[in-house]
PDB file of C-alpha atoms in Angstrom:
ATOM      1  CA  UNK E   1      87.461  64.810  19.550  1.00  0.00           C
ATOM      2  CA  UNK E   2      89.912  66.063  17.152  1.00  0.00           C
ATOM      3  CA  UNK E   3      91.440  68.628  19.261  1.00  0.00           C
ATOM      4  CA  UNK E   4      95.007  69.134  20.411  1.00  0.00           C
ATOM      5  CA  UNK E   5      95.976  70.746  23.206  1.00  0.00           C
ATOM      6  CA  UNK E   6      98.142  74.050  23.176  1.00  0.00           C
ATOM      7  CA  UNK E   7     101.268  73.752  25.056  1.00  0.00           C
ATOM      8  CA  UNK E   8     103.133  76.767  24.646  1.00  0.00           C
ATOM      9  CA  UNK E   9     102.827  80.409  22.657  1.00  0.00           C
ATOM     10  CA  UNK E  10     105.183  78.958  20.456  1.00  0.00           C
ATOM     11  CA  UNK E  11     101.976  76.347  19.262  1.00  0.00           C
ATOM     12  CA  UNK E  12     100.925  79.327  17.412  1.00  0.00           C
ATOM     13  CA  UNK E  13     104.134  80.295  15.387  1.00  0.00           C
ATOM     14  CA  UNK E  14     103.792  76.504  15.068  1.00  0.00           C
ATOM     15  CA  UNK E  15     100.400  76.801  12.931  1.00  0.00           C
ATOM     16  CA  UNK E  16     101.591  79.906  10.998  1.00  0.00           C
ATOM     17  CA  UNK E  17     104.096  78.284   9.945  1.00  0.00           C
ATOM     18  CA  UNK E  18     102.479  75.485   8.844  1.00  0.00           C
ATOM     19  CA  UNK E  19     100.303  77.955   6.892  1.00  0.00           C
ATOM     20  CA  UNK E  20     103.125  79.430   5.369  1.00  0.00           C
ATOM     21  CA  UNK E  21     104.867  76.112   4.222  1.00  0.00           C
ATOM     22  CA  UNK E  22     101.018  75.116   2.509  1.00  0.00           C
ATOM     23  CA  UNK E  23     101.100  78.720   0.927  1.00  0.00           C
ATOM     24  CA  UNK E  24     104.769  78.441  -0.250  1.00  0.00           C
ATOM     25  CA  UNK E  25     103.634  75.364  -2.241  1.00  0.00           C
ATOM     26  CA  UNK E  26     100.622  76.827  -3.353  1.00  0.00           C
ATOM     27  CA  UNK E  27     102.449  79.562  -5.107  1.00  0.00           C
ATOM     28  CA  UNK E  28     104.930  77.614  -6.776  1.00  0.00           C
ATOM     29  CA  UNK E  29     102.144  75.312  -8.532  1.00  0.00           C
ATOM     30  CA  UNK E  30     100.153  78.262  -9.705  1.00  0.00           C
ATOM     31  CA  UNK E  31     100.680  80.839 -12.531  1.00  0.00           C
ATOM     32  CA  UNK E  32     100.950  84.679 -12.144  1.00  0.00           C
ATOM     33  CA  UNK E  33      97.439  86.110 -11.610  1.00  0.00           C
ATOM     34  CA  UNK E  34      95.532  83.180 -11.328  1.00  0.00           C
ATOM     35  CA  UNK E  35      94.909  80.253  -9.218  1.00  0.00           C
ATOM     36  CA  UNK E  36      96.777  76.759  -9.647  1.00  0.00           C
ATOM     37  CA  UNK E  37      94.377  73.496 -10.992  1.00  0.00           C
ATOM     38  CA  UNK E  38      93.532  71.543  -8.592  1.00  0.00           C
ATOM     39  CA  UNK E  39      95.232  68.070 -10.580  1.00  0.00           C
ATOM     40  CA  UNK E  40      98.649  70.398  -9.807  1.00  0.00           C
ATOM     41  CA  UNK E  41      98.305  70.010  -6.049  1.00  0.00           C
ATOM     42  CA  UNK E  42     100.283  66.330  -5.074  1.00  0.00           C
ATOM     43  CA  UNK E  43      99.089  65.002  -2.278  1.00  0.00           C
ATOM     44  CA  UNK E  44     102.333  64.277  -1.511  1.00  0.00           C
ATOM     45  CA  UNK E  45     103.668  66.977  -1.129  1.00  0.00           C
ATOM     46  CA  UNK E  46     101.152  68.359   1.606  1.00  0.00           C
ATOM     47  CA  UNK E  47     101.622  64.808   3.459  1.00  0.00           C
ATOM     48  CA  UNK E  48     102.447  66.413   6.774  1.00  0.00           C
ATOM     49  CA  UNK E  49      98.641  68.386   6.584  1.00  0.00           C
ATOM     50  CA  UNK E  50      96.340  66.444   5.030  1.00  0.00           C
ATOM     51  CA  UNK E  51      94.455  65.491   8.712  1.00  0.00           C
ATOM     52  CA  UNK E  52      93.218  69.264   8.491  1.00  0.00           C
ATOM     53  CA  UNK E  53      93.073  70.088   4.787  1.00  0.00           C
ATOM     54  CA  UNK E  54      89.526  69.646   3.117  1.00  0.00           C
ATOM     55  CA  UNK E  55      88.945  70.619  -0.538  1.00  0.00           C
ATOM     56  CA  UNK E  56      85.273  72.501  -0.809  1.00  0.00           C
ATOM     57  CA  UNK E  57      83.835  73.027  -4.498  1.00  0.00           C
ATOM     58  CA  UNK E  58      81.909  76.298  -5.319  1.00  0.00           C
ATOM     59  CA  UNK E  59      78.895  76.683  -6.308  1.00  0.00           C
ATOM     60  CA  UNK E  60      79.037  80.112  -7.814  1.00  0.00           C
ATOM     61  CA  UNK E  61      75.950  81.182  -5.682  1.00  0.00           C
ATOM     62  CA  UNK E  62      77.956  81.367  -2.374  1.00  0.00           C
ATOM     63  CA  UNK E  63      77.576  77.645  -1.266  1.00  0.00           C
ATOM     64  CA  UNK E  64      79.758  74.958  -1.224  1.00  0.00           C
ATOM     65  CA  UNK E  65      80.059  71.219  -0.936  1.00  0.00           C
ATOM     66  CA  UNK E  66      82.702  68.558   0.263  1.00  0.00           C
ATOM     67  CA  UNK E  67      85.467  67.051  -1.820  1.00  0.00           C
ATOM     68  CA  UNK E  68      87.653  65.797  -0.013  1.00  0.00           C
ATOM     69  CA  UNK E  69      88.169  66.128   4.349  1.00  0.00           C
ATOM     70  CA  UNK E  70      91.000  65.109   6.296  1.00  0.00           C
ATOM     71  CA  UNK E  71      90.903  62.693   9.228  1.00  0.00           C
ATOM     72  CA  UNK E  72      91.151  65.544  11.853  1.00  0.00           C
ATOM     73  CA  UNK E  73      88.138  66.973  10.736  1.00  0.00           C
ATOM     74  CA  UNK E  74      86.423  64.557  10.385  1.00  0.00           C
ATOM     75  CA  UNK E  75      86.761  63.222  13.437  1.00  0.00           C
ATOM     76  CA  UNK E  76      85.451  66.897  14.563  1.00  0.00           C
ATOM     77  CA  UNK E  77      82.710  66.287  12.782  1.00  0.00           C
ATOM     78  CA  UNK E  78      82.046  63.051  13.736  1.00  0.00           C
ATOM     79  CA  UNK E  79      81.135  62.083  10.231  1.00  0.00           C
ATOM     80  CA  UNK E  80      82.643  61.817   6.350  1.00  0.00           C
ATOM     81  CA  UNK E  81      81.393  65.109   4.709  1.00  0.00           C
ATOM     82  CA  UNK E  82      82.383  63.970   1.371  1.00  0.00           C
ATOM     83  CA  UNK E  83      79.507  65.094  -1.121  1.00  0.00           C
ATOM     84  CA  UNK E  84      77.981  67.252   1.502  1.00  0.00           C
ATOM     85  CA  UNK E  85      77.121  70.905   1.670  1.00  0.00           C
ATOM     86  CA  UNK E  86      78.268  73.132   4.223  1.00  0.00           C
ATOM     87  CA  UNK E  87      74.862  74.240   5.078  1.00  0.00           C
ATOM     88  CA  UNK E  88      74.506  70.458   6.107  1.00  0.00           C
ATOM     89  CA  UNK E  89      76.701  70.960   9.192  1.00  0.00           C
ATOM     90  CA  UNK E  90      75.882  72.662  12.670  1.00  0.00           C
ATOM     91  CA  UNK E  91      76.549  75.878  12.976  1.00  0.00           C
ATOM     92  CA  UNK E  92      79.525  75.412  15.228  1.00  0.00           C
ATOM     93  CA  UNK E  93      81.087  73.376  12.790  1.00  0.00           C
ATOM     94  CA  UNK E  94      79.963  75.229   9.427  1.00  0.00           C
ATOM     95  CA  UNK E  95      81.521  78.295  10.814  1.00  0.00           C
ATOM     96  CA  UNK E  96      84.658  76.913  10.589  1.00  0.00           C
ATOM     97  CA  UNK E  97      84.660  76.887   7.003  1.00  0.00           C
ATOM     98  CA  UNK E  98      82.807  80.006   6.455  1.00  0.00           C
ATOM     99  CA  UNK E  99      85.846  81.527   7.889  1.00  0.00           C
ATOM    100  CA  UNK E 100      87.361  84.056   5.840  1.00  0.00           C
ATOM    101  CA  UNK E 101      84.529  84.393   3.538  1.00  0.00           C
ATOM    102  CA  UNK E 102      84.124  82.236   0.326  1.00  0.00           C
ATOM    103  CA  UNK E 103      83.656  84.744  -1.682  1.00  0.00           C
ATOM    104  CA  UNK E 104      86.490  86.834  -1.192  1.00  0.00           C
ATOM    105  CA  UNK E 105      88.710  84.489  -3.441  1.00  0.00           C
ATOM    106  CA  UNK E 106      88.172  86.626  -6.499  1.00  0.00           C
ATOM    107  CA  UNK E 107      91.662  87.791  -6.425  1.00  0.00           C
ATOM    108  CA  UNK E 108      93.184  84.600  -6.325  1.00  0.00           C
ATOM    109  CA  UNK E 109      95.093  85.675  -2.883  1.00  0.00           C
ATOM    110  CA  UNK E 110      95.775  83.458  -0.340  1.00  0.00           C
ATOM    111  CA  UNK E 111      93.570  84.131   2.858  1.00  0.00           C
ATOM    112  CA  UNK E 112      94.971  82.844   6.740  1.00  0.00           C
ATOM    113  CA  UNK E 113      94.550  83.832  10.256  1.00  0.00           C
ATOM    114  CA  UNK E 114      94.190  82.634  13.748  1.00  0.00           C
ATOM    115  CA  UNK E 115      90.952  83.585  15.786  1.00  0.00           C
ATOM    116  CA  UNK E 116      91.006  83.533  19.815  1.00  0.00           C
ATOM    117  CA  UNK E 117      87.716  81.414  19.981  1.00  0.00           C
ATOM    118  CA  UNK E 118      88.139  81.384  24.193  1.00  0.00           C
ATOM    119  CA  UNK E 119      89.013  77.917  24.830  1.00  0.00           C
ATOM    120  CA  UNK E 120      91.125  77.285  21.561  1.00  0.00           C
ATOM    121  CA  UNK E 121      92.538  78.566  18.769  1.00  0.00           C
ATOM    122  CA  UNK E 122      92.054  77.966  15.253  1.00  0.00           C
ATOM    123  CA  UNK E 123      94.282  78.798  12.503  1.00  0.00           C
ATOM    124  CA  UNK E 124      92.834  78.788   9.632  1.00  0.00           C
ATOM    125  CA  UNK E 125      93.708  79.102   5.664  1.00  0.00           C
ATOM    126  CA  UNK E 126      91.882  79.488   2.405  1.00  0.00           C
ATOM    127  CA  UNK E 127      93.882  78.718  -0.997  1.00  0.00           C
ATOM    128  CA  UNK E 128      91.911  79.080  -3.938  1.00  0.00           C
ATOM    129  CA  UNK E 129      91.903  76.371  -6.949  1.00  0.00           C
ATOM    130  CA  UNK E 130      90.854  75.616 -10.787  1.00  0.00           C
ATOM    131  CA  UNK E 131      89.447  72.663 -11.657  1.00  0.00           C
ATOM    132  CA  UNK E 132      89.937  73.349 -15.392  1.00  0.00           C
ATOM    133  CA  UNK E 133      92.259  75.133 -17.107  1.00  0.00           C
ATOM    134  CA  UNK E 134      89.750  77.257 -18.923  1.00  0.00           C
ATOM    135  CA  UNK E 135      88.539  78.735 -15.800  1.00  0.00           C
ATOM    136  CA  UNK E 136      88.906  81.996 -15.383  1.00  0.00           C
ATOM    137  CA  UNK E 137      87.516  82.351 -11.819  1.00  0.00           C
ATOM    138  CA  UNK E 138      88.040  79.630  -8.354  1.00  0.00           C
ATOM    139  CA  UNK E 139      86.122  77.053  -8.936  1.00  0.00           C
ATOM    140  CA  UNK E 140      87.526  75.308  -5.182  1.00  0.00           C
ATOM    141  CA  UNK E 141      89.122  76.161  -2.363  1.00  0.00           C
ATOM    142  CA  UNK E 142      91.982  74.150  -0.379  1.00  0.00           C
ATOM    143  CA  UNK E 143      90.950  74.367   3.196  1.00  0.00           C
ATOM    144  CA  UNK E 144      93.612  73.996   6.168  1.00  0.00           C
ATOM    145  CA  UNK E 145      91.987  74.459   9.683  1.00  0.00           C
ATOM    146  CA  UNK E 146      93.293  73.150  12.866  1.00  0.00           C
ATOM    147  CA  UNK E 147      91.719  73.665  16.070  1.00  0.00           C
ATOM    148  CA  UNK E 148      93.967  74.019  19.167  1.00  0.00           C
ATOM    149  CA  UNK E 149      92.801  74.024  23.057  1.00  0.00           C
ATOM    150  CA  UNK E 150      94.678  76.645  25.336  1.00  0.00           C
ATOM    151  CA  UNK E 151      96.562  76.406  28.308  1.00  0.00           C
ATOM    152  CA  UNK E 152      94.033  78.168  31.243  1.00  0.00           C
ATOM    153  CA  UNK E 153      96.153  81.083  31.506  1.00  0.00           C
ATOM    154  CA  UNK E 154      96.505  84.746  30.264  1.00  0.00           C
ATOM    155  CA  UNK E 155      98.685  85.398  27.603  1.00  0.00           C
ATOM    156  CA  UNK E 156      99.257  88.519  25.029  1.00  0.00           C
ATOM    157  CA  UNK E 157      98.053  88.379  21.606  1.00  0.00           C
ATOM    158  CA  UNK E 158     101.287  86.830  20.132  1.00  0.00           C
ATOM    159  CA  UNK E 159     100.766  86.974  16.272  1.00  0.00           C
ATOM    160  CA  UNK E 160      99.703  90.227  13.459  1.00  0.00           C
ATOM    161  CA  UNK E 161      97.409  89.694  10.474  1.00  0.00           C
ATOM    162  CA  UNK E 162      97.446  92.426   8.553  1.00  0.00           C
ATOM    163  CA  UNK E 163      95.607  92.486   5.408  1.00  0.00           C
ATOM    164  CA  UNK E 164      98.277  93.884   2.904  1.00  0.00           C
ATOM    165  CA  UNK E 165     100.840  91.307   4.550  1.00  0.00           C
ATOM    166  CA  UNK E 166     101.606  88.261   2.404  1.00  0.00           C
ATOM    167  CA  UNK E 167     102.409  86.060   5.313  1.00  0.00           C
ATOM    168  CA  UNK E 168     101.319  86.125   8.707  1.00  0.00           C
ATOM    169  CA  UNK E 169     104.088  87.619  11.373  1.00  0.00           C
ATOM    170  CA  UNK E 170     104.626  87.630  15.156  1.00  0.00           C
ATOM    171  CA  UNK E 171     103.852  90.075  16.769  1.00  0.00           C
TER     172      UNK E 171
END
């Protein structure tokens, strides 16, 4: 059902790091203090993620709607999203993209994490993008979200967020 199974702690430094090869290209297709267009984001060059990357469009008014959603999700899902609203989904699965807030792209800043959900893990990532050069704000945002299941066993929290941190670290 779209999941993969976690095999080791080293799963996790597995999905940062996959987060922090998507955010390396991010920044060098954008300009200083602003977010890059979406038409400067090749495919290509993301090939290895596009099962969990979805683009959502903004609505200005805190919503947002499907452009684009990779295989992996949509096989989550159990349905293509394209077109759709996130408010369309169940709440188990519209939570996934709620995660790290929408709205918080205003500084055109990268926002990632992984979240302990019990069962899994999912690493998520929020890029913000222009669809026109003239504007100012995000108008999208390049989703990559992959849901992992744990091995049934305890484990210590192996990985540090930390807000002023560019890049996610272990711990």
């Amino acid at each position: 059902m779209g999941w993969l199974t976690m095999k080791s702690q080293s799963d996790i430094f597995s999905l940062i790091d996959a987060q922090n090869e998507i955010v390396d290209y991010w920044n060098s297709r954008r300009e200083v203090g602003s977010a890059p267009l979406r038409a400067d984001i090749d495919p290509g060059a993301l090939r290895a993620h596009l099962h969990c990357i979805s683009i959502l469009e903004l609505d200005g008014q805190g919503g947002a709607t499907f452009r684009l959603i990779g295989t992996q999700l949509r096989n989550l899902i159990g349905a293509d999203m394209r077109g759709c609203r996130i408010d369309d989904l169940p709440e188990e699965h519209a939570s996934i993209w709620r995660m790290g807030g929408l709205s918080l792209l205003e500084g055109c800043q990268p926002q990632q994490g992984v979240v302990d959900l019990g069962e899994t893990h999912h690493a998520w990532l929020r890029l913000p993008l222009r669809h026109l050069a003239a504007d100012d704000a995000p108008t999208m945002v390049l989703c990559h979200d992959v849901l992992r299941r744990k091995k049934t066993r305890m484990s210590r929290p192996v990985f540090s967020l930390h807000p002023s941190a560019p890049r996610a670290v272990a711990a």
